[in-house]
mmCIF file of C-alpha atoms and ligand atoms in Angstrom:
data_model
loop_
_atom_site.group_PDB
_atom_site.id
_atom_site.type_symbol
_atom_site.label_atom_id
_atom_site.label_comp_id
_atom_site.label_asym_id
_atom_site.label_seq_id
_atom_site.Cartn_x
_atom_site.Cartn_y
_atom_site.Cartn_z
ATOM 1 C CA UNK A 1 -21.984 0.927 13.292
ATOM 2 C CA UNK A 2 -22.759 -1.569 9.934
ATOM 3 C CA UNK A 3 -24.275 1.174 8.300
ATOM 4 C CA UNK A 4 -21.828 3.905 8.576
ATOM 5 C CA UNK A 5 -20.629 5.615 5.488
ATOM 6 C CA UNK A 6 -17.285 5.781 4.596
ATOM 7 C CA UNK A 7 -15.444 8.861 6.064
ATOM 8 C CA UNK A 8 -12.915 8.749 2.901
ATOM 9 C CA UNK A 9 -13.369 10.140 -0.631
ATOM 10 C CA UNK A 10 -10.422 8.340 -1.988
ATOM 11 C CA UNK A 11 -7.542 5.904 -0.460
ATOM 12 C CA UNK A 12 -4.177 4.533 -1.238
ATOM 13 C CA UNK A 13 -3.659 1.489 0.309
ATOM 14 C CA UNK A 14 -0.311 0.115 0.218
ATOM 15 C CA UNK A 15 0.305 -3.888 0.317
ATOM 16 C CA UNK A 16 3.820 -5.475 0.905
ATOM 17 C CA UNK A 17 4.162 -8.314 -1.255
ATOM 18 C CA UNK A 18 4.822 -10.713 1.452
ATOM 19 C CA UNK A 19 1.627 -9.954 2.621
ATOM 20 C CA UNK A 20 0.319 -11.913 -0.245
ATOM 21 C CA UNK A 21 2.626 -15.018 0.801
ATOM 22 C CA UNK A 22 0.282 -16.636 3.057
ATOM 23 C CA UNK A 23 2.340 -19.571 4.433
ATOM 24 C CA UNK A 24 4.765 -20.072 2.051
ATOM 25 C CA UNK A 25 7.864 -19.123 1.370
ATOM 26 C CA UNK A 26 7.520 -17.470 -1.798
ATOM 27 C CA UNK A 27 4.871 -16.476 -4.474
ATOM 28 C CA UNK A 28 1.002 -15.618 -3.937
ATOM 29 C CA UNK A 29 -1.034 -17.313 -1.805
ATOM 30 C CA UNK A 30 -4.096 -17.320 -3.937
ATOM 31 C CA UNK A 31 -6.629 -17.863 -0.777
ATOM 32 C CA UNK A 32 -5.020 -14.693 0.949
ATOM 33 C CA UNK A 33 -5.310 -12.791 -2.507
ATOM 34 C CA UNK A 34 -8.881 -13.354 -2.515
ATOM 35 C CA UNK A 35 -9.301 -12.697 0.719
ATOM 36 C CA UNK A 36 -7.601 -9.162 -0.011
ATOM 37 C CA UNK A 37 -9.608 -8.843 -2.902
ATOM 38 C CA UNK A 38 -12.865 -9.242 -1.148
ATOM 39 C CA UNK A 39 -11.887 -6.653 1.378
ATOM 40 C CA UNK A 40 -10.945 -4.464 -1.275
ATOM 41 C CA UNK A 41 -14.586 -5.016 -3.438
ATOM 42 C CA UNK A 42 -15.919 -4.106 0.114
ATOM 43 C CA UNK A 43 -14.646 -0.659 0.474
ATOM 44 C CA UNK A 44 -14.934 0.027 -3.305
ATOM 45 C CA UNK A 45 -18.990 -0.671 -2.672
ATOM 46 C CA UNK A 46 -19.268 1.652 -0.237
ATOM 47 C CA UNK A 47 -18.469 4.510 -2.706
ATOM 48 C CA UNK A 48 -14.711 4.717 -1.716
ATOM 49 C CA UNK A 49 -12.549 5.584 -4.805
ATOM 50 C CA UNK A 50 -9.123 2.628 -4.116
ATOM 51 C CA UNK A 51 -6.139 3.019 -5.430
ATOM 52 C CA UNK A 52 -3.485 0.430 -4.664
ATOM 53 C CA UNK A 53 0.921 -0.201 -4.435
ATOM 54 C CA UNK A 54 1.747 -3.753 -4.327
ATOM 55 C CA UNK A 55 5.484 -4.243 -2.976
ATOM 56 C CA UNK A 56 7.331 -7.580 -4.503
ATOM 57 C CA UNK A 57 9.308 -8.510 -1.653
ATOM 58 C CA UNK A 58 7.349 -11.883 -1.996
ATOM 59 C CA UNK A 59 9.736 -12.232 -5.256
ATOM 60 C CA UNK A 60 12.700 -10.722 -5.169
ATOM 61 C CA UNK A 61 13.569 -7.492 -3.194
ATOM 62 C CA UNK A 62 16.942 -5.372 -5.182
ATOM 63 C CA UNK A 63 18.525 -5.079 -2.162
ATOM 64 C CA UNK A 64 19.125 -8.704 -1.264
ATOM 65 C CA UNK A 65 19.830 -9.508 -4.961
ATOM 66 C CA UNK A 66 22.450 -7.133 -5.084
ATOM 67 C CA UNK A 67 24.005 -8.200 -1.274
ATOM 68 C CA UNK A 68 24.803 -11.633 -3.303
ATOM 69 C CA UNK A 69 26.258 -10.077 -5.897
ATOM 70 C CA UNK A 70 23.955 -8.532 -8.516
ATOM 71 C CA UNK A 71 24.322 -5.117 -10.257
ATOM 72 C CA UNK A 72 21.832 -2.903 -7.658
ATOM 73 C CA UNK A 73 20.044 -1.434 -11.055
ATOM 74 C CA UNK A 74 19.501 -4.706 -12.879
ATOM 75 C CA UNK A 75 18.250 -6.009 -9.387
ATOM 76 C CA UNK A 76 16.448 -3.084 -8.816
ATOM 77 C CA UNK A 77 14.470 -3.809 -12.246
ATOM 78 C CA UNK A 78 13.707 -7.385 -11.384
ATOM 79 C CA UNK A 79 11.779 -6.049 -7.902
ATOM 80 C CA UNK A 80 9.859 -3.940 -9.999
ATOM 81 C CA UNK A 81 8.675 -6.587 -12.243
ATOM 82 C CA UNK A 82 7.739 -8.874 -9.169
ATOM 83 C CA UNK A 83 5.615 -6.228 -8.433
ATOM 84 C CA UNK A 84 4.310 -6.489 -11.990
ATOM 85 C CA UNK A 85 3.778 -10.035 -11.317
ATOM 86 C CA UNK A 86 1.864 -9.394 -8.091
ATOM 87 C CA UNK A 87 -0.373 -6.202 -9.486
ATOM 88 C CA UNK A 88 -1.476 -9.014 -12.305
ATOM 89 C CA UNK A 89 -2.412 -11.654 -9.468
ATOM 90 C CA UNK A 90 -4.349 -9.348 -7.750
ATOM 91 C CA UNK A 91 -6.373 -7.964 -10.809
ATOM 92 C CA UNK A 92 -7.347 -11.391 -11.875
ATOM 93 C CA UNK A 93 -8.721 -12.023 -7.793
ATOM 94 C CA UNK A 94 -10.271 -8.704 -8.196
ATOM 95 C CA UNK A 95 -11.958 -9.587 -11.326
ATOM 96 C CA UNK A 96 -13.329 -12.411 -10.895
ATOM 97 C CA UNK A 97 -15.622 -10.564 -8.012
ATOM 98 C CA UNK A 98 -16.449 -8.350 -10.716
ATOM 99 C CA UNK A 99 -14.898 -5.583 -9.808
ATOM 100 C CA UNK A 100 -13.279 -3.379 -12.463
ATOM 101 C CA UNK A 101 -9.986 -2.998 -12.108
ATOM 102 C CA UNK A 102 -7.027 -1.300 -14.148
ATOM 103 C CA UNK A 103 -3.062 -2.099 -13.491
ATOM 104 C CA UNK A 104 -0.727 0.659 -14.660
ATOM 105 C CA UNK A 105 2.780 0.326 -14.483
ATOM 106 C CA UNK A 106 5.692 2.879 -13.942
ATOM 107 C CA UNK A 107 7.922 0.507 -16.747
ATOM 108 C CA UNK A 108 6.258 0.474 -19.971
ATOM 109 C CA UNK A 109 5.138 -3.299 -20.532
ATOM 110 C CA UNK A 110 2.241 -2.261 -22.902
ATOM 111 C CA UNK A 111 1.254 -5.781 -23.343
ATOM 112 C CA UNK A 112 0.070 -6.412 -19.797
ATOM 113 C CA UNK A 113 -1.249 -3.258 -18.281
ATOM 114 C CA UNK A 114 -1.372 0.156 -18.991
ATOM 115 C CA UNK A 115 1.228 2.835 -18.519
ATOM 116 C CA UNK A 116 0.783 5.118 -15.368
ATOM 117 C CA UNK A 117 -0.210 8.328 -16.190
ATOM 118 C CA UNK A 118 -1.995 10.092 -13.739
ATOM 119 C CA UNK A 119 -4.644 11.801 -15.414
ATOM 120 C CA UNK A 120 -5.878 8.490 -16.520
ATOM 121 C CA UNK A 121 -5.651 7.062 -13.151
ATOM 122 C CA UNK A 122 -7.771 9.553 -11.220
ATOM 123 C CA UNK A 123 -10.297 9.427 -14.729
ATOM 124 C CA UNK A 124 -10.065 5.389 -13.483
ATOM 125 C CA UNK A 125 -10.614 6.245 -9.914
ATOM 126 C CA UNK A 126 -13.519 8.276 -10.286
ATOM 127 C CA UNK A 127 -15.483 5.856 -12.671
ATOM 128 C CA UNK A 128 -15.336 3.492 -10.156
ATOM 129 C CA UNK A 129 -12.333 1.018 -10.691
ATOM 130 C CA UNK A 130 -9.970 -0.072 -8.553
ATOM 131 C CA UNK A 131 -6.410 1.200 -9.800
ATOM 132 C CA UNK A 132 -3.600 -0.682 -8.903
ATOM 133 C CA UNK A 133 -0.010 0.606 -9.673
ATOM 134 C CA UNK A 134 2.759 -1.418 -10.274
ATOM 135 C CA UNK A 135 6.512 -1.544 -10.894
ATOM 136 C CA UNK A 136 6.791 1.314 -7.692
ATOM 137 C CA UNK A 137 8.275 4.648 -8.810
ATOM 138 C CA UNK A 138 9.772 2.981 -12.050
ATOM 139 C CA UNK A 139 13.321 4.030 -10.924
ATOM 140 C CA UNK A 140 16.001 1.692 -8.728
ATOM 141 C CA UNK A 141 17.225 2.784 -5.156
ATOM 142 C CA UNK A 142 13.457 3.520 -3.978
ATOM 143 C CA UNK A 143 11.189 1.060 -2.545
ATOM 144 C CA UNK A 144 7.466 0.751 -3.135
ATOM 145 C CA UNK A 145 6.740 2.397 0.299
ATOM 146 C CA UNK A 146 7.709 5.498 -1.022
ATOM 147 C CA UNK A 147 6.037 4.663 -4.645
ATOM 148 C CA UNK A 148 2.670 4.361 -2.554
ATOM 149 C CA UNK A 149 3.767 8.211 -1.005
ATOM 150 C CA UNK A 150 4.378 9.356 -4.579
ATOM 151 C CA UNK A 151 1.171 7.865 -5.781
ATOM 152 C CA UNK A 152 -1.319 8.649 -2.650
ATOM 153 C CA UNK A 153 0.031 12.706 -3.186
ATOM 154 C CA UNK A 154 -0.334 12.838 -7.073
ATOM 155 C CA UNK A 155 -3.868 11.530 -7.278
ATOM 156 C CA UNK A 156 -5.097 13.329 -4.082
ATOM 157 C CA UNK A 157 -5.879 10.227 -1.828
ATOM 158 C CA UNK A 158 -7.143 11.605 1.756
ATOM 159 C CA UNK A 159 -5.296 9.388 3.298
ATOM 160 C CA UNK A 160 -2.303 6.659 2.637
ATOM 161 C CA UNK A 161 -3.156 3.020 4.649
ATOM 162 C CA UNK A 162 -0.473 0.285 4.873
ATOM 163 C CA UNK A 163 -1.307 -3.130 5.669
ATOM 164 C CA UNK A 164 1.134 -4.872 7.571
ATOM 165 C CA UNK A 165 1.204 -8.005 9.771
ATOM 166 C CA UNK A 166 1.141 -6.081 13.052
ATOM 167 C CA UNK A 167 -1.918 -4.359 14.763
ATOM 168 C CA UNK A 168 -0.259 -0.820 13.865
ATOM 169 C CA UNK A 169 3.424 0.877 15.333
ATOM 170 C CA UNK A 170 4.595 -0.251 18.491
ATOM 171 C CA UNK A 171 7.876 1.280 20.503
ATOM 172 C CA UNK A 172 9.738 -2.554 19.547
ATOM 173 C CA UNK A 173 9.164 -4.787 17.345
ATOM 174 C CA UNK A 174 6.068 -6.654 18.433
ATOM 175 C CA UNK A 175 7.320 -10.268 17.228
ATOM 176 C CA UNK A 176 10.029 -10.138 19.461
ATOM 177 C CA UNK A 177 9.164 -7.899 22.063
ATOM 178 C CA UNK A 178 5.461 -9.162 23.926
ATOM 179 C CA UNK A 179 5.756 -6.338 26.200
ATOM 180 C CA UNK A 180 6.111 -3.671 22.733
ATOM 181 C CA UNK A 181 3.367 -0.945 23.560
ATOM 182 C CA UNK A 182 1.063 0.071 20.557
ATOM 183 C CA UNK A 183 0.848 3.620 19.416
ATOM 184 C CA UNK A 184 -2.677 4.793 18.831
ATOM 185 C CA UNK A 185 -1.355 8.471 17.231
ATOM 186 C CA UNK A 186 2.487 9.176 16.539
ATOM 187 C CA UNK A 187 3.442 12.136 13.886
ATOM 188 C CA UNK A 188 6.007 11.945 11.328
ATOM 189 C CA UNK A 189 8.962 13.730 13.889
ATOM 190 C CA UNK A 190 8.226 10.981 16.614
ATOM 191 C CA UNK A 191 8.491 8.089 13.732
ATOM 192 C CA UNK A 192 12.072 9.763 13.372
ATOM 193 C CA UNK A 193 12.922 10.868 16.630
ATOM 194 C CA UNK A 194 12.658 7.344 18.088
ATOM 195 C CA UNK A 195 13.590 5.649 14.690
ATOM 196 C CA UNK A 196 9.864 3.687 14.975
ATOM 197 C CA UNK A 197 10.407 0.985 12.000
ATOM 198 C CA UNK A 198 6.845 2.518 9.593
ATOM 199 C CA UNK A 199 8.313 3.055 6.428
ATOM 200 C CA UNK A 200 11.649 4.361 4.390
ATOM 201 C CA UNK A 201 12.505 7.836 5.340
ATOM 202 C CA UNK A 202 12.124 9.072 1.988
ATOM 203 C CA UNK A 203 8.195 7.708 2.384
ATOM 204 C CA UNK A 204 7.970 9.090 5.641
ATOM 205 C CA UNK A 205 9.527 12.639 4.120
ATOM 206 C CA UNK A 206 6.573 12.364 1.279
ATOM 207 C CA UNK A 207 3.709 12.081 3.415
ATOM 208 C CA UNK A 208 4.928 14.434 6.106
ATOM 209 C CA UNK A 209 5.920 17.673 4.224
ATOM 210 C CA UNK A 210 2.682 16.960 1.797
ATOM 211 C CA UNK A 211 -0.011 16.412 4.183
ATOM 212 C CA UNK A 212 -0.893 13.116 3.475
ATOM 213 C CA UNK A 213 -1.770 11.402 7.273
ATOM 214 C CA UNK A 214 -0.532 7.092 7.420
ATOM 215 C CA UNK A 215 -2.841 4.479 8.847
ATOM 216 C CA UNK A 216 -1.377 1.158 9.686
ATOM 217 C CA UNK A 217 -3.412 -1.635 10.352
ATOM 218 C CA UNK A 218 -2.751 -5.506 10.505
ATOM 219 C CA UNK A 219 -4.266 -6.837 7.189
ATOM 220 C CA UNK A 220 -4.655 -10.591 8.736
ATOM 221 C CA UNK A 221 -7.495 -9.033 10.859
ATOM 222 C CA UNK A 222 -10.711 -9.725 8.695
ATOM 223 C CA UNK A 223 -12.678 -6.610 8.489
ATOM 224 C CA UNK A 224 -10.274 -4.359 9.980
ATOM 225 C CA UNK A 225 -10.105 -2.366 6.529
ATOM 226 C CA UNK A 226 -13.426 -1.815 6.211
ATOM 227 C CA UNK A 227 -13.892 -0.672 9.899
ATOM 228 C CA UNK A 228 -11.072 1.474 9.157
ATOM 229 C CA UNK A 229 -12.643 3.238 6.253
ATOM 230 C CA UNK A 230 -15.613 3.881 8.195
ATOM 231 C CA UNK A 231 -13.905 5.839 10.576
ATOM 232 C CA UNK A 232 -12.712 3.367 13.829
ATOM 233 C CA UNK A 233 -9.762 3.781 15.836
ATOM 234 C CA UNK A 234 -7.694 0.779 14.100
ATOM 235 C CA UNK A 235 -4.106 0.287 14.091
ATOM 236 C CA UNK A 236 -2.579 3.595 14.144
ATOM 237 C CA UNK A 237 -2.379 6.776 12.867
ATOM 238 C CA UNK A 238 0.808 8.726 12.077
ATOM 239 C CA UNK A 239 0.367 12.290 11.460
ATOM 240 C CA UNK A 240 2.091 15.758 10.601
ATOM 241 C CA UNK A 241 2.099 17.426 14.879
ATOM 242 C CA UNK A 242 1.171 20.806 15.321
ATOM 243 C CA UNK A 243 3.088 23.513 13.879
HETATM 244 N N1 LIG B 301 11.747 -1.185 -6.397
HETATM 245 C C1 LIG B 301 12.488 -0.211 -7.060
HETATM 246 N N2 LIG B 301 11.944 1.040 -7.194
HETATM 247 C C2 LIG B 301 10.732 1.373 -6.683
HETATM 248 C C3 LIG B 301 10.006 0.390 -5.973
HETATM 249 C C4 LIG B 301 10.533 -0.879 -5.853
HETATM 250 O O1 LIG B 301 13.587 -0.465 -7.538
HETATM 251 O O2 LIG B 301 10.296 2.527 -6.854
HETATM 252 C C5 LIG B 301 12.276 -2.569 -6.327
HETATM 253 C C6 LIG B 301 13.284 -2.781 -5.213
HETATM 254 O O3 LIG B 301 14.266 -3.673 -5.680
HETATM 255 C C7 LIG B 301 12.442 -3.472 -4.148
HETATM 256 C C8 LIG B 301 11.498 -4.315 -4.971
HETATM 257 O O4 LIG B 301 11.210 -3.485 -6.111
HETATM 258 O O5 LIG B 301 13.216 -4.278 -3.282
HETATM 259 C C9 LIG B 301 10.222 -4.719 -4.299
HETATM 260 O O6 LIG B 301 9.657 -3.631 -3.605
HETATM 261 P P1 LIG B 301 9.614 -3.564 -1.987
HETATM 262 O O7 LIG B 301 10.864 -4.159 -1.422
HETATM 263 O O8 LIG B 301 9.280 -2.161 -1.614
HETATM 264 O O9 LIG B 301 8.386 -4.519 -1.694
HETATM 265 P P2 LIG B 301 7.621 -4.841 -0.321
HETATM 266 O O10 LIG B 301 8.635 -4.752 0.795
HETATM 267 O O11 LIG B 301 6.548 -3.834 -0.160
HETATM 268 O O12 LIG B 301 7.077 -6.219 -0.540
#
């Protein structure tokens, strides 16, 4: 199967930021971002077109800043600027593989990165570079699942891929639950219907009544990514069901 082509044009593949903690508590792990990063150089050489959403919950997440008191917007803001933070981390593991890589943010911090604007992301994406988007949608109340739904239906990706620290959706939570059974196929209804914890509703909502099909696959499994791209049942795959 090594030499198997990928089966995608172009990808979105969404990253929490506590992937990127490794085994700490908080912050970037800068083994497990290069570890990403090589993964990511891998799929890019194959002639795959990557775009990526980095989540921040590895920083600060709005929600739980607000809980202990905060103003939701103002906490809001400081989650999207973790996910500046992150987007910058992962750039710098990115590019120091050589790949070419552009971060473009949804709050203007024209210092650091570029602005997102999607014509220049998809010019980005087909030269070659790996685009990374930061800051999520750029507005509070929305979390960076649903900025990766946003993102993966304005630039076209085939398909939307979230890396979690599972093997894919299960009917419990696997952590808890040894006896939680692994879906292999589930559509968007089903994710609802038995309230399966994949994403925000409003992300689930996105990819559903636009088309765009969800593959989630444990990111700690070396190689899993690029099997993925080329096609092999990983993880699993969430999908609009027949009319
Ligand atoms: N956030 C936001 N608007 C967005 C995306 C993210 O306000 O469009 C904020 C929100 O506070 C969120 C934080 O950024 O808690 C980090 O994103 P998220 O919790 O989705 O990160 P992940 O769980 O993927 O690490």
């Amino acid at each position: 199967m090594t030499d198997q082509g990928p089966v995608y044009k172009r990808v979105l593949l969404k990253l929490s930021g506590e992937a990127l903690l490794g085994d700490q508590e908080y912050g970037v792990d800068p083994a497990v971002l290069s570890r990403i990063a090589r993964e990511l150089r891998d799929i890019s050489a194959m002639g795959v077109e990557v775009a990526v959403v980095i989540g921040g919950g590895n920083i600060f997440r709005g929600a739980g800043l607000a809980e202990a008191g905060m103003d939701r917007v103002t906490a809001d803001h400081i989650g999207m600027l973790g996910t500046v933070i992150n987007a910058l981390a992962m750039q710098d593991s990115l590019e120091k593989l050589g790949v070419f890589c552009r971060v473009m943010s949804a709050l203007k911090i024209n210092e650091v990165c570029e602005d997102y604007i999607r014509r220049r992301a998809v010019r980005h994406l087909e030269k070659g570079r790996v685009v990374i988007f930061a800051a999520g949608t750029g507005n509070p109340f929305f979390t960076t699942d649903s900025a990766a739904s946003l993102r993966a239906i304005e630039i076209g990706a085939d398909i939307m891929i979230k890396g979690t620290k599972v093997n894919g959706v299960f009917d419990a939570d696997p952590v808890n639950n040894p006896s939680a059974q692994r879906y292999e196929r589930v559509t968007y209804d089903q994710v609802f219907a038995k309230n399966l914890g994949v994403m925000d509703a409003t992300a689930i909502v996105m990819c559903r009544d636009n088309h765009i099909p969800l593959q989630v696959f444990n990111l700690n499994n070396d190689g899993d990514l690029t099997r993925l791209i080329r096609g092999e049942q990983i993880g699993t795959i969430v999908e609009r069901g027949e009319p």
